[in-house]
Coordinates of C-alpha atoms and ligand atoms in Angstrom, one line a residue:
M826 CA 179.7 -32.9 130.6
S827 CA 177.5 -34.3 133.4
I828 CA 177.6 -38.0 134.3
P829 CA 174.4 -39.3 135.9
A830 CA 174.8 -40.5 139.4
A831 CA 174.2 -44.2 140.2
P832 CA 170.5 -44.8 141.0
T833 CA 169.4 -44.9 144.7
R834 CA 167.0 -47.6 145.8
S835 CA 164.0 -45.2 145.8
E836 CA 164.8 -44.3 142.1
V837 CA 164.5 -47.9 141.0
R838 CA 161.3 -48.2 138.9
S839 CA 159.9 -51.7 139.3
R840 CA 157.0 -50.9 136.8
T841 CA 157.5 -49.7 133.3
V842 CA 155.3 -48.4 130.5
I843 CA 155.3 -47.8 126.8
G844 CA 154.8 -44.0 127.0
G845 CA 154.3 -43.2 123.4
I846 CA 154.6 -44.8 119.9
G847 CA 155.5 -43.3 116.5
V848 CA 155.2 -44.8 113.1
S849 CA 156.6 -43.4 109.8
V850 CA 155.6 -45.2 106.6
P851 CA 156.8 -43.8 103.2
E852 CA 154.0 -42.6 101.0
T853 CA 155.2 -44.4 97.8
S854 CA 154.2 -48.0 97.3
I855 CA 154.7 -50.8 94.9
S856 CA 152.0 -53.4 94.2
N857 CA 152.7 -57.1 93.5
D858 CA 151.8 -56.7 89.9
E859 CA 154.2 -53.8 89.4
L860 CA 157.0 -55.7 91.1
V861 CA 156.4 -58.9 89.2
A862 CA 156.2 -57.1 85.9
S863 CA 159.7 -55.5 86.4
Y864 CA 161.1 -58.8 87.7
N865 CA 159.8 -60.7 84.7
A866 CA 161.1 -58.1 82.3
W867 CA 164.5 -58.7 83.8
V868 CA 164.1 -62.5 83.6
E869 CA 163.4 -62.3 79.9
K870 CA 166.6 -60.3 79.3
E871 CA 168.6 -62.4 81.7
N872 CA 167.5 -65.7 80.1
A873 CA 168.4 -64.5 76.7
A874 CA 171.9 -63.9 78.0
R875 CA 172.0 -67.2 79.9
T876 CA 170.9 -69.2 76.8
M877 CA 173.8 -67.7 74.9
R878 CA 176.1 -68.8 77.7
G879 CA 174.5 -72.2 77.9
E880 CA 173.3 -71.6 81.5
A881 CA 170.1 -72.7 83.2
A882 CA 167.2 -70.3 82.9
V883 CA 165.8 -68.4 85.9
R884 CA 162.1 -68.7 86.5
E885 CA 159.4 -66.0 86.4
S886 CA 157.8 -64.6 89.6
S887 CA 154.0 -64.4 90.0
S888 CA 151.6 -62.1 91.9
E889 CA 149.3 -65.1 92.6
F890 CA 152.2 -67.0 94.3
I891 CA 153.1 -64.0 96.4
V892 CA 149.6 -63.5 97.8
N893 CA 149.0 -67.1 98.4
A894 CA 152.4 -67.9 99.9
S895 CA 152.8 -64.8 102.1
G896 CA 149.6 -62.7 102.2
I897 CA 151.6 -59.7 100.9
R898 CA 149.8 -57.5 98.3
N899 CA 151.7 -54.3 98.4
R900 CA 154.8 -52.7 100.1
H901 CA 155.7 -49.1 100.8
V902 CA 159.2 -48.0 99.8
Y903 CA 161.5 -45.2 100.8
E904 CA 162.5 -44.7 97.1
R905 CA 160.6 -46.2 94.2
E906 CA 162.8 -45.0 91.5
G907 CA 165.3 -47.6 90.3
I908 CA 163.5 -50.6 91.9
L909 CA 161.2 -51.1 89.0
D910 CA 163.8 -50.4 86.4
P911 CA 164.9 -53.9 85.0
E912 CA 168.3 -52.4 84.2
R913 CA 168.9 -51.4 87.8
M914 CA 166.5 -53.2 90.3
A915 CA 167.7 -51.2 93.3
P916 CA 166.4 -48.0 94.8
R917 CA 168.3 -44.8 93.7
I918 CA 169.2 -43.1 96.9
P919 CA 171.8 -40.3 96.4
G920 CA 174.8 -40.3 98.7
R921 CA 175.1 -37.7 101.4
T922 CA 178.1 -35.9 102.8
D923 CA 179.3 -36.5 106.4
E924 CA 178.0 -33.0 107.3
E925 CA 174.4 -34.0 106.2
L926 CA 172.0 -36.0 108.3
S927 CA 172.3 -39.6 107.1
V928 CA 169.4 -41.3 105.4
L929 CA 168.6 -43.7 108.2
A930 CA 168.9 -41.1 110.9
E931 CA 166.4 -38.9 109.0
F932 CA 164.1 -41.9 108.4
G933 CA 164.2 -42.8 112.1
L934 CA 163.8 -39.1 113.2
G935 CA 160.3 -38.9 111.7
A936 CA 159.1 -41.8 113.9
A937 CA 161.1 -40.5 116.9
K938 CA 159.3 -37.2 116.8
R939 CA 155.9 -38.8 116.5
A940 CA 156.7 -41.0 119.5
L941 CA 157.8 -38.0 121.6
S942 CA 154.6 -36.1 120.5
D943 CA 152.4 -39.1 121.2
G944 CA 154.0 -39.4 124.7
G945 CA 154.0 -35.6 125.4
L946 CA 157.7 -35.6 126.1
D947 CA 160.4 -33.2 125.0
A948 CA 163.6 -34.7 123.6
K949 CA 165.5 -33.0 126.5
Q950 CA 163.7 -35.2 129.0
L951 CA 165.2 -38.3 127.4
D952 CA 168.2 -39.9 129.1
L953 CA 168.9 -42.7 126.6
I954 CA 168.2 -43.4 122.9
I955 CA 168.6 -46.9 121.5
C956 CA 168.6 -47.4 117.8
S957 CA 167.9 -51.0 117.0
N958 CA 167.3 -52.4 113.5
S959 CA 168.1 -55.2 111.1
H960 CA 169.9 -53.0 108.5
P961 CA 172.2 -50.5 110.1
Q962 CA 173.6 -47.6 108.2
R963 CA 177.2 -48.1 109.3
P964 CA 179.2 -49.5 112.2
Y965 CA 179.9 -46.1 113.7
P966 CA 179.4 -43.4 114.7
A967 CA 176.2 -44.9 116.2
L968 CA 173.1 -43.8 114.4
A969 CA 171.5 -43.3 117.8
I970 CA 174.0 -40.6 118.6
E971 CA 173.2 -38.8 115.3
I972 CA 169.5 -39.0 116.2
Q973 CA 170.3 -37.8 119.7
Q974 CA 172.0 -34.7 118.3
A975 CA 169.3 -34.1 115.7
L976 CA 166.6 -34.2 118.4
G977 CA 168.7 -32.1 120.8
A978 CA 168.5 -34.8 123.4
G979 CA 170.9 -35.2 126.3
G980 CA 172.0 -38.4 128.0
A981 CA 173.6 -41.2 126.0
A982 CA 172.8 -43.2 122.9
F983 CA 173.8 -46.5 121.3
D984 CA 173.0 -48.9 118.5
M985 CA 172.1 -52.6 118.7
G986 CA 170.3 -55.1 116.6
L987 CA 168.8 -58.6 116.5
G988 CA 167.4 -59.0 112.9
C989 CA 163.6 -58.8 112.8
S990 CA 163.5 -59.1 116.6
S991 CA 165.5 -55.8 117.0
A992 CA 162.6 -53.8 118.3
L993 CA 161.7 -56.4 120.9
A994 CA 165.3 -56.9 121.9
A995 CA 165.6 -53.1 122.5
L996 CA 162.3 -53.1 124.4
H997 CA 163.8 -56.0 126.6
V998 CA 166.9 -53.9 127.2
A999 CA 165.1 -50.6 127.7
A1000 CA 162.5 -52.0 130.1
N1001 CA 165.1 -53.6 132.3
L1002 CA 167.4 -50.5 132.2
V1003 CA 164.4 -48.4 133.5
R1004 CA 163.5 -51.1 136.0
S1005 CA 167.1 -51.1 137.4
G1006 CA 167.0 -47.3 137.8
A1007 CA 169.9 -46.9 135.4
H1008 CA 167.7 -44.8 133.1
Q1009 CA 164.4 -43.0 133.5
R1010 CA 163.1 -42.2 130.0
I1011 CA 164.4 -44.2 126.9
L1012 CA 163.5 -43.6 123.3
V1013 CA 163.9 -46.7 121.1
V1014 CA 164.1 -45.9 117.3
V1015 CA 163.8 -48.6 114.7
P1016 CA 164.4 -47.4 111.1
E1017 CA 164.0 -50.3 108.7
L1018 CA 165.0 -49.4 105.2
V1019 CA 165.1 -52.9 104.0
T1020 CA 164.7 -52.3 100.2
S1021 CA 168.3 -50.9 100.3
H1022 CA 169.6 -54.3 101.2
L1023 CA 167.2 -56.4 99.2
D1024 CA 168.2 -58.3 96.1
F1025 CA 165.3 -57.5 93.7
R1026 CA 166.7 -60.1 91.3
D1027 CA 166.2 -62.9 93.8
R1028 CA 162.9 -64.7 93.1
Q1029 CA 162.7 -66.1 96.6
T1030 CA 162.9 -62.8 98.4
H1031 CA 162.2 -59.9 96.0
F1032 CA 158.6 -59.6 97.0
I1033 CA 159.0 -59.9 100.8
F1034 CA 160.2 -56.6 102.3
G1035 CA 159.0 -53.0 102.6
D1036 CA 160.3 -49.9 104.4
A1037 CA 159.0 -48.3 107.6
A1038 CA 160.4 -46.7 110.7
V1039 CA 159.0 -46.9 114.2
A1040 CA 159.9 -45.5 117.6
F1041 CA 158.6 -45.9 121.2
L1042 CA 159.2 -44.5 124.7
V1043 CA 159.9 -46.7 127.7
E1044 CA 159.5 -45.0 131.0
G1045 CA 159.1 -45.8 134.7
L1046 CA 155.5 -45.9 135.9
G1047 CA 155.0 -43.1 138.4
E1048 CA 157.2 -40.8 136.3
R1049 CA 154.1 -39.0 135.2
E1050 CA 150.5 -39.1 136.4
E1051 CA 148.3 -39.7 133.4
R1052 CA 148.7 -43.3 132.1
A1053 CA 145.3 -44.4 130.9
G1054 CA 145.5 -45.7 127.4
R1055 CA 149.1 -46.7 127.8
F1056 CA 150.6 -50.2 128.1
E1057 CA 152.3 -51.4 131.2
I1058 CA 155.2 -53.7 130.3
I1059 CA 154.6 -56.8 132.5
G1060 CA 157.5 -58.8 131.2
T1061 CA 159.9 -59.2 128.3
S1062 CA 161.9 -62.2 127.0
L1063 CA 164.3 -63.2 124.2
W1064 CA 165.2 -66.5 122.6
T1065 CA 168.0 -67.2 120.1
Q1066 CA 169.4 -70.1 118.2
F1067 CA 172.0 -69.9 115.4
S1068 CA 170.8 -70.4 111.8
S1069 CA 172.1 -69.3 108.4
N1070 CA 168.6 -69.7 106.8
I1071 CA 168.1 -65.9 106.9
R1072 CA 171.4 -64.2 106.4
T1073 CA 173.3 -61.3 104.9
N1074 CA 177.1 -61.2 104.4
F1075 CA 177.2 -57.5 103.7
G1076 CA 180.1 -56.0 105.6
H1077 CA 183.7 -54.9 105.5
L1078 CA 185.1 -58.4 105.4
S1079 CA 183.1 -59.2 102.2
R1080 CA 185.3 -56.8 100.3
L1081 CA 188.4 -58.7 101.1
A1082 CA 187.1 -62.0 99.7
Q1083 CA 187.4 -60.7 96.1
D1084 CA 190.3 -59.9 93.8
D1085 CA 189.8 -56.2 93.7
P1086 CA 189.1 -55.0 97.3
S1087 CA 188.5 -51.4 96.1
V1088 CA 185.1 -52.5 94.8
L1089 CA 182.4 -54.2 96.9
H1090 CA 180.5 -56.7 94.7
M1091 CA 177.0 -57.1 96.0
E1092 CA 176.5 -60.6 94.5
G1093 CA 175.9 -63.0 97.4
N1094 CA 176.2 -60.2 100.0
L1095 CA 172.5 -59.1 100.2
I1096 CA 169.6 -60.6 102.1
K1097 CA 169.0 -64.3 101.4
Q1098 CA 166.8 -66.8 103.0
V1099 CA 165.6 -70.4 102.7
G1100 CA 162.1 -69.3 103.2
N1101 CA 160.4 -72.7 103.6
K1102 CA 162.9 -73.8 106.3
V1103 CA 162.5 -70.5 108.1
F1104 CA 158.7 -71.0 107.9
K1105 CA 158.8 -74.4 109.5
E1106 CA 161.5 -73.9 112.1
V1107 CA 160.3 -70.5 113.3
T1108 CA 156.6 -71.6 113.4
V1109 CA 157.5 -74.4 115.8
A1110 CA 159.9 -72.3 117.9
G1111 CA 157.5 -69.3 117.8
H1112 CA 154.5 -71.1 119.1
Q1113 CA 156.5 -72.8 121.8
F1114 CA 158.0 -69.4 122.8
I1115 CA 154.6 -67.9 123.2
V1116 CA 153.1 -70.7 125.3
D1117 CA 156.2 -70.9 127.6
F1118 CA 156.6 -67.1 127.9
L1119 CA 153.0 -66.6 128.8
A1120 CA 153.0 -69.5 131.2
G1121 CA 155.9 -67.7 133.1
Y1122 CA 153.3 -65.0 133.9
D1123 CA 150.4 -67.4 134.7
H1124 CA 148.8 -66.6 131.4
T1125 CA 147.8 -68.6 128.3
P1126 CA 147.1 -67.6 124.7
A1127 CA 143.4 -67.6 125.7
T1128 CA 143.9 -64.7 128.2
M1129 CA 145.4 -62.4 125.5
R1130 CA 143.0 -59.9 124.1
R1131 CA 145.4 -59.3 121.2
F1132 CA 148.5 -60.6 119.5
W1133 CA 150.7 -58.2 117.6
L1134 CA 152.9 -60.7 115.8
H1135 CA 155.9 -60.2 113.5
Q1136 CA 154.6 -59.3 110.1
A1137 CA 156.4 -61.6 107.7
N1138 CA 153.9 -64.1 106.6
A1139 CA 150.1 -64.3 107.2
R1140 CA 150.0 -68.1 106.9
M1141 CA 152.9 -68.4 109.4
N1142 CA 151.1 -66.2 112.0
A1143 CA 147.9 -68.1 111.5
M1144 CA 149.7 -71.4 112.1
I1145 CA 151.6 -70.2 115.1
L1146 CA 148.3 -69.1 116.8
K1147 CA 146.5 -72.3 115.7
L1148 CA 149.2 -74.4 117.4
A1149 CA 149.0 -72.2 120.5
F1150 CA 145.1 -72.1 120.7
G1151 CA 144.1 -75.3 118.9
E1152 CA 141.8 -73.2 116.7
E1153 CA 141.8 -70.4 114.1
V1154 CA 142.3 -66.9 115.5
G1155 CA 140.6 -64.0 113.7
A1156 CA 142.0 -60.7 112.4
D1157 CA 140.5 -58.7 115.4
R1158 CA 142.6 -60.8 117.8
A1159 CA 145.7 -61.0 115.6
P1160 CA 145.7 -58.0 113.3
T1161 CA 147.8 -58.0 110.1
V1162 CA 149.5 -55.0 108.4
L1163 CA 151.8 -57.0 106.1
D1164 CA 149.2 -57.2 103.3
R1165 CA 149.6 -53.4 102.7
L1166 CA 153.1 -52.9 104.0
G1167 CA 155.0 -56.1 103.2
N1168 CA 157.5 -57.4 105.8
T1169 CA 158.9 -54.2 107.4
A1170 CA 161.4 -56.3 109.5
A1171 CA 161.6 -55.2 113.1
A1172 CA 159.0 -52.4 112.5
G1173 CA 156.1 -54.6 111.6
A1174 CA 154.9 -55.8 115.0
I1175 CA 155.1 -52.3 116.4
I1176 CA 153.0 -50.9 113.5
A1177 CA 150.4 -53.6 114.2
L1178 CA 150.5 -52.5 117.9
E1179 CA 150.2 -48.8 117.1
E1180 CA 147.2 -49.3 114.7
N1181 CA 145.4 -51.8 116.9
H1182 CA 145.2 -50.9 120.6
R1183 CA 142.9 -47.9 121.0
D1184 CA 139.8 -50.1 121.5
M1185 CA 141.4 -52.1 124.3
K1186 CA 139.9 -51.8 127.8
S1187 CA 141.8 -51.2 131.0
G1188 CA 143.2 -54.5 132.4
E1189 CA 143.2 -56.3 129.1
Y1190 CA 146.4 -58.1 128.1
G1191 CA 148.2 -58.4 124.7
L1192 CA 151.3 -60.1 123.4
L1193 CA 153.9 -58.4 121.2
C1194 CA 156.1 -61.0 119.6
A1195 CA 158.6 -60.7 116.7
F1196 CA 160.8 -63.4 115.1
G1197 CA 163.4 -63.7 112.4
A1198 CA 167.1 -63.8 111.6
G1199 CA 169.4 -65.3 114.2
Y1200 CA 167.1 -67.2 114.7
S1201 CA 165.6 -64.9 117.2
I1202 CA 162.3 -64.4 119.0
G1203 CA 161.4 -61.5 121.3
G1204 CA 158.2 -61.2 123.3
A1205 CA 156.6 -58.6 125.6
L1206 CA 153.5 -59.1 127.7
L1207 CA 151.6 -55.8 127.9
R1208 CA 148.6 -54.8 130.0
M1209 CA 146.4 -51.8 129.1
M1210 CA 146.3 -49.4 132.0
Ligands
COA1422 N1 157.0 -66.7 92.1 C1 156.4 -67.9 91.7 N2 156.8 -69.0 92.3 C2 157.7 -69.0 93.3 C3 158.3 -67.8 93.7 C4 157.9 -66.6 93.1 N3 158.4 -65.4 93.5 N4 159.2 -68.1 94.7 C5 159.2 -69.4 94.9 N5 158.3 -70.0 94.0 C6 158.0 -71.4 93.8 C7 159.2 -72.3 94.1 O1 160.0 -72.4 93.0 C8 158.5 -73.6 94.5 O2 158.0 -74.3 93.3 P1 158.8 -75.6 92.8 O3 158.6 -76.6 93.9 O4 158.1 -75.9 91.5 O5 160.2 -75.2 92.6 C9 157.2 -73.1 95.2 O6 157.0 -71.8 94.8 C10 157.3 -73.2 96.7 O7 158.5 -72.6 97.1 P2 158.8 -72.3 98.6 O8 160.1 -71.6 98.7 O9 158.6 -73.6 99.3 O10 157.6 -71.3 99.0 P3 156.9 -71.1 100.4 O11 155.5 -71.6 100.3 O12 157.7 -71.5 101.6 O13 156.8 -69.5 100.4 C11 157.9 -67.7 101.5 C12 158.0 -68.7 100.4 C13 159.2 -66.9 101.5 C14 156.8 -66.7 101.3 C15 157.7 -68.4 102.9 O14 158.6 -69.5 103.0 C16 158.0 -67.5 104.1 O15 157.4 -66.5 104.3 N6 158.9 -68.0 105.0 C17 159.1 -67.3 106.3 C18 160.0 -66.1 106.1 C19 160.2 -65.4 107.4 O16 159.4 -65.5 108.3 N7 161.3 -64.7 107.5 C20 161.6 -64.1 108.7 C21 162.5 -63.1 108.4 S1 161.9 -61.6 108.5

């Protein structure tokens, strides 16, 4: 075992870059109409049972509502089978033995390999892997260590998370670890398999999420010569404030709150949110965060060529930018991927970045900004090199 020596002053990298990005989106998808048809088939059956019990009926979902309220038309899913079955309404993902690669490690690995290939790096050149997501596979062993082993990477690895701000939180940590000289080349992996945690019987949230994995490299500038077309990370920041308006109680303690602790009932322990409160509160906090964060670097929203915002709700993003600019901001300036992919939690803003940066000119700035559970907001000011 070799333990890296403490960095010397000359090794400290004051400038950092995103050296490569990888995105992995499952091929299978579900349209609003398909999702709503299965939900409403369940509603019909459920209401027949509720009527018999003298309970209040649940209301149907509608594709029209979903598009108008969120902008989402479609979502890609890791496993379609089971989600659309009104008898099940959850993806059917077979269990794996402890000897097999776990589902989330495999999902993250696809994006990780793409990021390494995009960045022209070999896994052996990494000295840290951070796995950061909203829906971890397990408390331990860290998924990042499993990915480290599967890639054949050296160094160290650990997991972290901050809801939908997980990728930005990891970018904040990685950029500062490289800046301090503690690490030289970090791979951040963000596997978001949200449909596994979603309650497809909850009218408020059943349409929101999709699955996707992303990964990116954070390196010191000067590590390698060729940097044109990459982003320098000018600054990063995080904001958090406690709220239960987006919450999951899934975890080992949930099992103890019921009579039979040998069975974990999912009822009440999956993702839930008070969407309209989140919408209002995070819109206000998000716009203020953007203005304040950019001001800290003598920038304003007007000096940003592009915004890669969290992909939860198209109306919400439009409102955040309108508050920041005082006018509507078009799709070229603030691209959207949520219409095709749904809300892919912490992966969404990185997918928007990956798909929408190749036309940017050297010296142009962009803002990566994600927000969500916590509440949390993460931002990164990027400059095209
Ligand atoms: N189908 C049809 N109607 C629905 C519905 C559905 N699936 N879900 C809710 N409605 C109805 C409600 O019942 C309500 O009608 P009512 O007043 O007659 O009861 C109406 O639509 C408005 O409900 P509301 O919850 O206020 O909707 P909204 O306009 O706030 O949109 C979200 C809901 C979830 C799309 C939106 O609040 C949102 O995206 N919030 C932010 C989420 C977010 O950013 N999360 C971050 C974590 S990643």
